[in-house]
mmCIF file of C-alpha atoms in Angstrom:
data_model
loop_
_atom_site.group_PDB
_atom_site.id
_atom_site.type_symbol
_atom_site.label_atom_id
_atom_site.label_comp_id
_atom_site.label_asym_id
_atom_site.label_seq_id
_atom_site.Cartn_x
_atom_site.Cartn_y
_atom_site.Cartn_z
ATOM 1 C CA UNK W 1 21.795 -52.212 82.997
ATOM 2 C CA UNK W 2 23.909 -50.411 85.551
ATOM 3 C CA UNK W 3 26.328 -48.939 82.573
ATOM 4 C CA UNK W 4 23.198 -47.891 80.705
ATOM 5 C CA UNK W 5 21.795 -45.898 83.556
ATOM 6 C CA UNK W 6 25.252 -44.739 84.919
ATOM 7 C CA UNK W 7 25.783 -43.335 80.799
ATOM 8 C CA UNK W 8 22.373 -41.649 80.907
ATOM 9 C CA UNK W 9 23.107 -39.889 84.242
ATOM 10 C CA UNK W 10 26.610 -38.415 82.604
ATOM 11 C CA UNK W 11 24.702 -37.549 79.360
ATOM 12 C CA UNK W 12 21.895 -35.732 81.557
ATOM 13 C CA UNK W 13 24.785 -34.164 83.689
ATOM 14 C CA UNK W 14 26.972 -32.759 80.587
ATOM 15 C CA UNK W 15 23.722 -31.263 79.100
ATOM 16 C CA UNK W 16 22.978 -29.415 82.320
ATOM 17 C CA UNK W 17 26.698 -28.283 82.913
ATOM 18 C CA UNK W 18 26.267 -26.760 79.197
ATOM 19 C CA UNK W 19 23.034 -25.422 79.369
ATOM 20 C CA UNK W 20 23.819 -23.515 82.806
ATOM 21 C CA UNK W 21 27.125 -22.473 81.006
ATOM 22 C CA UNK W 22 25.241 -20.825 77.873
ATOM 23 C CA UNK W 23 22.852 -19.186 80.396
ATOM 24 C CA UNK W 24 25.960 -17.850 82.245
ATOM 25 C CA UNK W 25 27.291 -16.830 79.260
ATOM 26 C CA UNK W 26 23.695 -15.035 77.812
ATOM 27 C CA UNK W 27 23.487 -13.035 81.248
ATOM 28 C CA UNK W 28 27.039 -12.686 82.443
ATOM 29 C CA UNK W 29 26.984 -8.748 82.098
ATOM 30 C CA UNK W 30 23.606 -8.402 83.849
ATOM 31 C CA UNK W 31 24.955 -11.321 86.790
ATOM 32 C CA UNK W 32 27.869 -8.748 86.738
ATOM 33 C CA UNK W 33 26.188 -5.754 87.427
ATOM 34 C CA UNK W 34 23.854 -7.416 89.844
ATOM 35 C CA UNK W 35 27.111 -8.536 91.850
ATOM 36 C CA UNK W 36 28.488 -4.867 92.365
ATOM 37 C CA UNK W 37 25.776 -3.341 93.182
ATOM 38 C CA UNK W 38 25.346 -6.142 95.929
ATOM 39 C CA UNK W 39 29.083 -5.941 96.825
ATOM 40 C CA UNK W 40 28.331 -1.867 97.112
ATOM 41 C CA UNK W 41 25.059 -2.065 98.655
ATOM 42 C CA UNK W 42 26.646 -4.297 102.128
ATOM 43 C CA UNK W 43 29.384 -2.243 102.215
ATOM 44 C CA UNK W 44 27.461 0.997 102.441
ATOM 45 C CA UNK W 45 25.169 -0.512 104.959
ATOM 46 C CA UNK W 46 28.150 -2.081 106.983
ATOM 47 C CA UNK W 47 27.876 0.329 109.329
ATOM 48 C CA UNK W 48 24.076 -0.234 109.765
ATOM 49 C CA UNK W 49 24.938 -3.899 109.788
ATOM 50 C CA UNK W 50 27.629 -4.965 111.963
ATOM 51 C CA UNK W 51 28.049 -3.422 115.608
ATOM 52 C CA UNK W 52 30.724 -3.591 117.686
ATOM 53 C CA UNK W 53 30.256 -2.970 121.836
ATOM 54 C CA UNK W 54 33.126 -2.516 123.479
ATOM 55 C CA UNK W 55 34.321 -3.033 127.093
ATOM 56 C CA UNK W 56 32.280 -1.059 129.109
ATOM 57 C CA UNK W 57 29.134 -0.405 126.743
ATOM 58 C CA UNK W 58 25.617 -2.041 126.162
ATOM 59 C CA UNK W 59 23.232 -2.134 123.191
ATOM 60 C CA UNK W 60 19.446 -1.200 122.978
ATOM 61 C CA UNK W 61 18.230 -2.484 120.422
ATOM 62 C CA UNK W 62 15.044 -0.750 118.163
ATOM 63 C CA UNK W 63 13.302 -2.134 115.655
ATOM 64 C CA UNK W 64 11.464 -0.558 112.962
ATOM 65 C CA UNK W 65 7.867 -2.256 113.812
ATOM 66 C CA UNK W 66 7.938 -2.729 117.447
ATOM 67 C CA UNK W 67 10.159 -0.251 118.776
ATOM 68 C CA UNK W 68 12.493 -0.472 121.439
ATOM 69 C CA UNK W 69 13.521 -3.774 122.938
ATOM 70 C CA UNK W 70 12.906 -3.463 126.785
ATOM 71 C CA UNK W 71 13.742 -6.968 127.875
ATOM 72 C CA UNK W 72 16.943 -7.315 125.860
ATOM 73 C CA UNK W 73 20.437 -5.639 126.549
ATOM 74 C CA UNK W 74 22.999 -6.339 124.134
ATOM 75 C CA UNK W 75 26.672 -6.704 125.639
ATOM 76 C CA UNK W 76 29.960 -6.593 124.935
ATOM 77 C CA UNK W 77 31.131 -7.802 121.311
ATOM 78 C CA UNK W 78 30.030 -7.664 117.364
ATOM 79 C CA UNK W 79 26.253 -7.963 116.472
ATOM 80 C CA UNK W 80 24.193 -8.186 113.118
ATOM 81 C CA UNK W 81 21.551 -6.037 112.872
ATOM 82 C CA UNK W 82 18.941 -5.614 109.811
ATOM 83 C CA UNK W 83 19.772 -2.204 108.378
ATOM 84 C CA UNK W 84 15.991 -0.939 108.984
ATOM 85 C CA UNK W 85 16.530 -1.729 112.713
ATOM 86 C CA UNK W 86 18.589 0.172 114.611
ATOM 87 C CA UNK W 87 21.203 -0.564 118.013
ATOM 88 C CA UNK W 88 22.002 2.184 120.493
ATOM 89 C CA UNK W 89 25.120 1.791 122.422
ATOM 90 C CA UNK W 90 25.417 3.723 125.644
ATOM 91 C CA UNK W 91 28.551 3.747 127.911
ATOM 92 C CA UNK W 92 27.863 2.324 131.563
ATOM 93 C CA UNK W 93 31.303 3.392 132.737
ATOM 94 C CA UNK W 94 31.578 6.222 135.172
ATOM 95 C CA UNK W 95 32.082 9.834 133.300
ATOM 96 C CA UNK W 96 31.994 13.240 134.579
ATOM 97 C CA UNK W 97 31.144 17.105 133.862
ATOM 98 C CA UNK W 98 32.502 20.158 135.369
ATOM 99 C CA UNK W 99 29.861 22.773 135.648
ATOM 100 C CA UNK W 100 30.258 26.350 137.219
ATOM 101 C CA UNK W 101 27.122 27.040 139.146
ATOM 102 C CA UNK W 102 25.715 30.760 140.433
ATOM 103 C CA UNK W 103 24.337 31.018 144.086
ATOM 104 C CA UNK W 104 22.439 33.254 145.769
ATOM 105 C CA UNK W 105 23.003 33.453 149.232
ATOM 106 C CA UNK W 106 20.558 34.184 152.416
ATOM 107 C CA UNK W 107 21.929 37.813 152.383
ATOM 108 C CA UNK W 108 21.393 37.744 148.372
ATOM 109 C CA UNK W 109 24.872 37.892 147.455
ATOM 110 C CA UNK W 110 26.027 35.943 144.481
ATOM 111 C CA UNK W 111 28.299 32.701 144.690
ATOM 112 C CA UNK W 112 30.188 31.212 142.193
ATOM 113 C CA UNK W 113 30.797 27.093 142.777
ATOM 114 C CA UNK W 114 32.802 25.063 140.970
ATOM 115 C CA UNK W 115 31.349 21.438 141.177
ATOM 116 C CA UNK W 116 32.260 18.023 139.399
ATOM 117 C CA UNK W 117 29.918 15.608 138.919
ATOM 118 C CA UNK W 118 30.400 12.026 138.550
ATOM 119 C CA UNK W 119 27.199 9.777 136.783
ATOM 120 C CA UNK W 120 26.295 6.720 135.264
ATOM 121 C CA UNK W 121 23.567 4.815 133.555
ATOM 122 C CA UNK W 122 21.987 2.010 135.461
ATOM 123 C CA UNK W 123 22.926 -0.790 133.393
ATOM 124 C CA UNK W 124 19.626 -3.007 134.230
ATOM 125 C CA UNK W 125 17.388 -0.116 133.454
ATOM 126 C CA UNK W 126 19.127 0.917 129.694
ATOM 127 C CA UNK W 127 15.973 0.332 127.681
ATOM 128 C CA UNK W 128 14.124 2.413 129.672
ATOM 129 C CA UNK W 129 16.509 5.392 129.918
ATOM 130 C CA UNK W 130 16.854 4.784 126.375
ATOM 131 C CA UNK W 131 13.207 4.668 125.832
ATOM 132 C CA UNK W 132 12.117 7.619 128.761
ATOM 133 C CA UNK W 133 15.024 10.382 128.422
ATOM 134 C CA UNK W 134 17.594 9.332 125.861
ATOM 135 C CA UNK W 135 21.117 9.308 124.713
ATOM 136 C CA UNK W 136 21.621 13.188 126.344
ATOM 137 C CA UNK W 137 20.557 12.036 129.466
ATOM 138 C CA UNK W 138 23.427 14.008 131.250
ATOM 139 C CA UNK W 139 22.626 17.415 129.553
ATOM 140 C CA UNK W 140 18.595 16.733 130.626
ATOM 141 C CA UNK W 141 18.675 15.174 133.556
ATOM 142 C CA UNK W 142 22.375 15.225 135.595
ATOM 143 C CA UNK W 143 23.129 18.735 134.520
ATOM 144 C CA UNK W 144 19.606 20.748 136.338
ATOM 145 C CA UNK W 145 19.306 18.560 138.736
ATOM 146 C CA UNK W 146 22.717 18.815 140.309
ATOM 147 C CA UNK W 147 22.597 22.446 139.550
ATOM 148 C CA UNK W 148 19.503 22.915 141.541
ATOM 149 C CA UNK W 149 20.450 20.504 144.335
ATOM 150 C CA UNK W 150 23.441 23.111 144.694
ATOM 151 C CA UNK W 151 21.770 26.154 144.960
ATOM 152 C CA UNK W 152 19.177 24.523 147.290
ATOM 153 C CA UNK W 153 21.795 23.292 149.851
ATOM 154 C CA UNK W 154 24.397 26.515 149.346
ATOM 155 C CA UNK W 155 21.972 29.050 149.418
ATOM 156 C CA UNK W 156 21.107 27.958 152.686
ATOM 157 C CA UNK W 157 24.386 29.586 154.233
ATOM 158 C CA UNK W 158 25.762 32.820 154.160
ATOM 159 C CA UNK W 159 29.278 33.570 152.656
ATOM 160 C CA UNK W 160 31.403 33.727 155.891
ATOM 161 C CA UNK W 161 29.664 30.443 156.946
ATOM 162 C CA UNK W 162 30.813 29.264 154.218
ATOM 163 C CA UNK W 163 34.412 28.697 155.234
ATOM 164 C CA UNK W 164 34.087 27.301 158.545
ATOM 165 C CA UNK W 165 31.941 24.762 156.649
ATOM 166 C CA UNK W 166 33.800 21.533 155.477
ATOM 167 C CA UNK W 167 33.455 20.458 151.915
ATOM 168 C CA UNK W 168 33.207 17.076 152.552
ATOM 169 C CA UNK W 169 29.637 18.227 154.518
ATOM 170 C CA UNK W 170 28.295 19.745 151.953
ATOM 171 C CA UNK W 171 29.173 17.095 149.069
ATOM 172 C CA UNK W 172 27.144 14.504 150.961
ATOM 173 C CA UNK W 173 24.131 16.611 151.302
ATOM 174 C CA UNK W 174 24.148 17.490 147.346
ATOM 175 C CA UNK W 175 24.491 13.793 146.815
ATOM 176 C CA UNK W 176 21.663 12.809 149.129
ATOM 177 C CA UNK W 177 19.684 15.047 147.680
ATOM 178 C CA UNK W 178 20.573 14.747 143.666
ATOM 179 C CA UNK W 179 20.621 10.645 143.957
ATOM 180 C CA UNK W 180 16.980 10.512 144.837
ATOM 181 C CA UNK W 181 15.837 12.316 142.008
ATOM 182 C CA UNK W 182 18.202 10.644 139.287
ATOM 183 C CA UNK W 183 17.010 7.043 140.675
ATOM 184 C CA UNK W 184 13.815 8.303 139.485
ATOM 185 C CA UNK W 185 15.334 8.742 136.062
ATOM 186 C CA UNK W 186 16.966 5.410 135.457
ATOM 187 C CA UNK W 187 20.526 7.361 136.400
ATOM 188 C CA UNK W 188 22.851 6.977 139.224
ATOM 189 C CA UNK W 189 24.993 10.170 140.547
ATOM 190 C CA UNK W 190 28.246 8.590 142.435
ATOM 191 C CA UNK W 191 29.485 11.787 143.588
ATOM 192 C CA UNK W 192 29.322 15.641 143.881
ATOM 193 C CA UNK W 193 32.886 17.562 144.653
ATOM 194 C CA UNK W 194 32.982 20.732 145.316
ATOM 195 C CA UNK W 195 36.159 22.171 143.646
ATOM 196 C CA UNK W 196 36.030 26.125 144.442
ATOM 197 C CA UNK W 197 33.694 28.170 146.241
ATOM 198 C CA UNK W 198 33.991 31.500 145.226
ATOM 199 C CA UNK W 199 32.781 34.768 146.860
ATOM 200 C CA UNK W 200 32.877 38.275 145.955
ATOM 201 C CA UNK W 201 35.632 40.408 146.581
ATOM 202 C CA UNK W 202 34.720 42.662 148.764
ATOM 203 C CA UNK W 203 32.925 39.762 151.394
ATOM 204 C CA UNK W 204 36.238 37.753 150.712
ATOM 205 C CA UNK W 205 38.170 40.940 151.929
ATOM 206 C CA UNK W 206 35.483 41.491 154.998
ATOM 207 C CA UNK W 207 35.712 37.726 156.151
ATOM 208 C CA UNK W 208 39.406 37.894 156.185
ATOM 209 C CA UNK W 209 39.820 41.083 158.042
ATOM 210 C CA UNK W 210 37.604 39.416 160.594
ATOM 211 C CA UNK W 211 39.666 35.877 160.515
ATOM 212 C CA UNK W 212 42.485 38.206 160.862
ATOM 213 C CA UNK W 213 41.222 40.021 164.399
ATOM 214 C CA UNK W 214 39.734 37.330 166.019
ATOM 215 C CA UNK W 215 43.514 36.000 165.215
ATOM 216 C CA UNK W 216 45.164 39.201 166.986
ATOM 217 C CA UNK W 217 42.460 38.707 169.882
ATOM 218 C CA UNK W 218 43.310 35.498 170.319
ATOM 219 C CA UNK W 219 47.474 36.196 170.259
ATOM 220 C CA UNK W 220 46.702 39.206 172.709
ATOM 221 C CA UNK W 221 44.702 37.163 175.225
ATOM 222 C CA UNK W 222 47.323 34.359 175.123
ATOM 223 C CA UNK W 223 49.807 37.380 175.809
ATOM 224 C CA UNK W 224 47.692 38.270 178.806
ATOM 225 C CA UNK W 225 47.550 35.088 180.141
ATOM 226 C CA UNK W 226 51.116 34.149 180.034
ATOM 227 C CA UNK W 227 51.838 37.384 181.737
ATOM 228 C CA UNK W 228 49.329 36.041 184.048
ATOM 229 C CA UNK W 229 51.416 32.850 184.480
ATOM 230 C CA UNK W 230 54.567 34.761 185.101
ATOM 231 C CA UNK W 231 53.204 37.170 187.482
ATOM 232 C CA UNK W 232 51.902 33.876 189.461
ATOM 233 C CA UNK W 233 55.515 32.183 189.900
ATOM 234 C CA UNK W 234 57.036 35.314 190.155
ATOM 235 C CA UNK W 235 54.953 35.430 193.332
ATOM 236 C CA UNK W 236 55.432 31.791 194.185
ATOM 237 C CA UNK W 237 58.953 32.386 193.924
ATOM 238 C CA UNK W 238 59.097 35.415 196.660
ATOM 239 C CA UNK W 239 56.957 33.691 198.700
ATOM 240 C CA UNK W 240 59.391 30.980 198.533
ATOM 241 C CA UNK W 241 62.585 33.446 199.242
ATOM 242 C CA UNK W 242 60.792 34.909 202.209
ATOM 243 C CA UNK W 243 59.994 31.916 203.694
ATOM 244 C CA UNK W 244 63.388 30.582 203.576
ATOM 245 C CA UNK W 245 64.549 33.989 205.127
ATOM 246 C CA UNK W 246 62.903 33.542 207.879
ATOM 247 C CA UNK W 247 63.654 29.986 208.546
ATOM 248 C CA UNK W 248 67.245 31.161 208.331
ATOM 249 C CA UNK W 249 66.716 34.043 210.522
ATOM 250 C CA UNK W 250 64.975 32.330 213.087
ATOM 251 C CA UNK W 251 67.680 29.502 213.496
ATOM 252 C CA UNK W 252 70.844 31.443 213.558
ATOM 253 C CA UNK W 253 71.224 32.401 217.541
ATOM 254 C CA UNK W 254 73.888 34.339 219.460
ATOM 255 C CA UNK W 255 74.792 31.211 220.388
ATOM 256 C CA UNK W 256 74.872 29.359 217.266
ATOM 257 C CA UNK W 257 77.315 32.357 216.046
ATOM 258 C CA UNK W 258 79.650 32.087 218.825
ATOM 259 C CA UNK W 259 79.827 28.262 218.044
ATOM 260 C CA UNK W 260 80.688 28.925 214.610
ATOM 261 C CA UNK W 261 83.038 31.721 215.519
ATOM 262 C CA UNK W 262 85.097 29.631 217.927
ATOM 263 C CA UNK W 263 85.419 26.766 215.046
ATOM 264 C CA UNK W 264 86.409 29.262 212.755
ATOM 265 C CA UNK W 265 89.445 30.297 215.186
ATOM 266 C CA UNK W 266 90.392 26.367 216.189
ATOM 267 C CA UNK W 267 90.646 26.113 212.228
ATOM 268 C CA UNK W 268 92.766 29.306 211.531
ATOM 269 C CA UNK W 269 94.793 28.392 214.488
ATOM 270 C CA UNK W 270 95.461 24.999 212.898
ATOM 271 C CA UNK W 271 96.405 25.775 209.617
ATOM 272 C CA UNK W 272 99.564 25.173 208.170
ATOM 273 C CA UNK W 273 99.453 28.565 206.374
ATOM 274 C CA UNK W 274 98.434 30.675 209.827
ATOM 275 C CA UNK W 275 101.210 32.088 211.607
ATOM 276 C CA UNK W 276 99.501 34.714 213.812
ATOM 277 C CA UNK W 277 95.947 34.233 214.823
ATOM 278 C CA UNK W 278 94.490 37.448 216.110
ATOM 279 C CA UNK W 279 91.235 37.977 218.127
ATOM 280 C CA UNK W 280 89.368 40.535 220.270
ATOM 281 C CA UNK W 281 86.515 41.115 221.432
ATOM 282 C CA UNK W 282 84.720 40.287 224.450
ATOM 283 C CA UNK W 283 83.796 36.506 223.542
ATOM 284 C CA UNK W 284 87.373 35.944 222.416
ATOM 285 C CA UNK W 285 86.493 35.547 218.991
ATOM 286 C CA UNK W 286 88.327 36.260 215.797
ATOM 287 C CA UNK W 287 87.638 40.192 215.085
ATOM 288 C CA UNK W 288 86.343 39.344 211.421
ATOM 289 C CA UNK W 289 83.732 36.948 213.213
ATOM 290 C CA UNK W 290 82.816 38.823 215.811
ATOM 291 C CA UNK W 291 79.113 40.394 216.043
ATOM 292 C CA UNK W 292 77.835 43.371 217.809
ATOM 293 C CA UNK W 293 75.240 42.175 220.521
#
């Protein structure tokens, strides 16, 4: 019984193996075409397929029917995505713009400032910059904002203020001010440096003549009071000659003189060298030593 059914299941078997061959063999140019133009058809839509996200990126994903995807983020690595669906990839790293901004000043006055500005996406709130702004978020949003927060806070000063002012003062003001409105946005501004502030020439040549006397009157009144100084121990110093004058005058006596006179003769008249000691005068002193009364 068991060779009987195990002879039917091989006859059933080859049939089917044959049949499927002579069907394969009936359609093989139409299987043929139908496998090219699947081969073609993925790799035309690879791109719209297969995503890659690398380091530093995120996905939003949009589909055709429901739109964008506000509670899912895709991260780093390679998705599949229908082709009629859609993933944008944004870049959460830090990037920056140089922008060249005009300024009026309070005395109207133009100013030219050279600013970089350093931005980001928020990375929790991509779907919703996606959704709200868009991939140019820096040319709609960073770009006016940070160009308005500058002539806000800079035309606040006037030119010559301007360079007794620090930079470092003025980049945390334009950040205060330019973070609070790109919060608002989904958008986070890390920094704003000022690179170059640059005036016109003729106020650049007015402030420095100015820096350049209140220099000289600075070097002339340190001259004047050093002469000051000198005058002052110049006049310490006489005071100091006259005093010992007088202390001098006032202790040498007649008789102090004649005491030194007659020790000047004992030594002469012991010396080795003297030979003759002469004196004269009335005190008997030596006539080099002696003093008129």
């Amino acid at each position: 019984m068991s060779d009987t059914a195990d002879r039917s299941y091989r006859t059933r078997a080859r049939r089917l193996r044959v049949r499927v061959q002579a069907w394969l063999t009936r359609h093989a140019f139409g299987l043929s075409i139908t496998g090219l133009l699947a081969l073609f058809t993925l790799v035309f839509f690879w791109s719209a397929i297969v995503y890659t996200i690398h380091p530093g990126q995120a996905g939003v994903y949009w589909k055709r029917f429901s739109g964008t995807q506000i509670n899912v983020i895709y991260r780093e690595g390679t998705h599949f995505i229908p082709p009629w669906n859609k993933l944008y990839i944004y870049d959460l790293r830090v990037a920056k713009i140089d922008y060249t901004v005009a300024v009026l000043a309070t005395d109207g006055l133009e100013i030219s400032v050279d600013v970089t500005m350093r931005y980001r996406p928020e990375a929790r709130s991509l779907p919703q910059l996606h959704q709200n702004i868009g991939p140019d978020y820096a040319e709609r949003i960073i770009v006016p904002e940070v160009v308005s927060v500058v002539r806000e806070v800079i035309g606040r000063y006037r030119p010559e203020q301007l360079y007794t002012l620090r930079s470092e003062d003025i980049a945390r003001q334009l950040v205060a001010r330019a973070t609070v409105e790109a919060r608002a946005h989904f958008l986070q501004i890390d920094d704003v440096i000022i690179r170059r502030i640059t005036l016109p020439v003729s106020v650049q040549a007015a402030i420095q003549q100015k820096l350049q006397q209140e220099q000289e009157a600075l070097e002339y009144d340190y001259r004047i009071e050093k002469e000051k100084r000198e005058a002052e121990r110049k006049k310490i110093e006489a005071i100091g000659i006259s005093d010992f004058q007088n202390a001098i005058s006032s202790g040498i006596t007649p008789a102090y003189l004649q005491w030194k006179g007659i020790e000047a003769t004992l030594a002469l008249a012991q010396s080795a060298n003297a030979k003759v000691v002469i004196v004269g005068g009335k005190d008997g002193l030596p006539l080099i030593l002696n003093t008129p009364q």
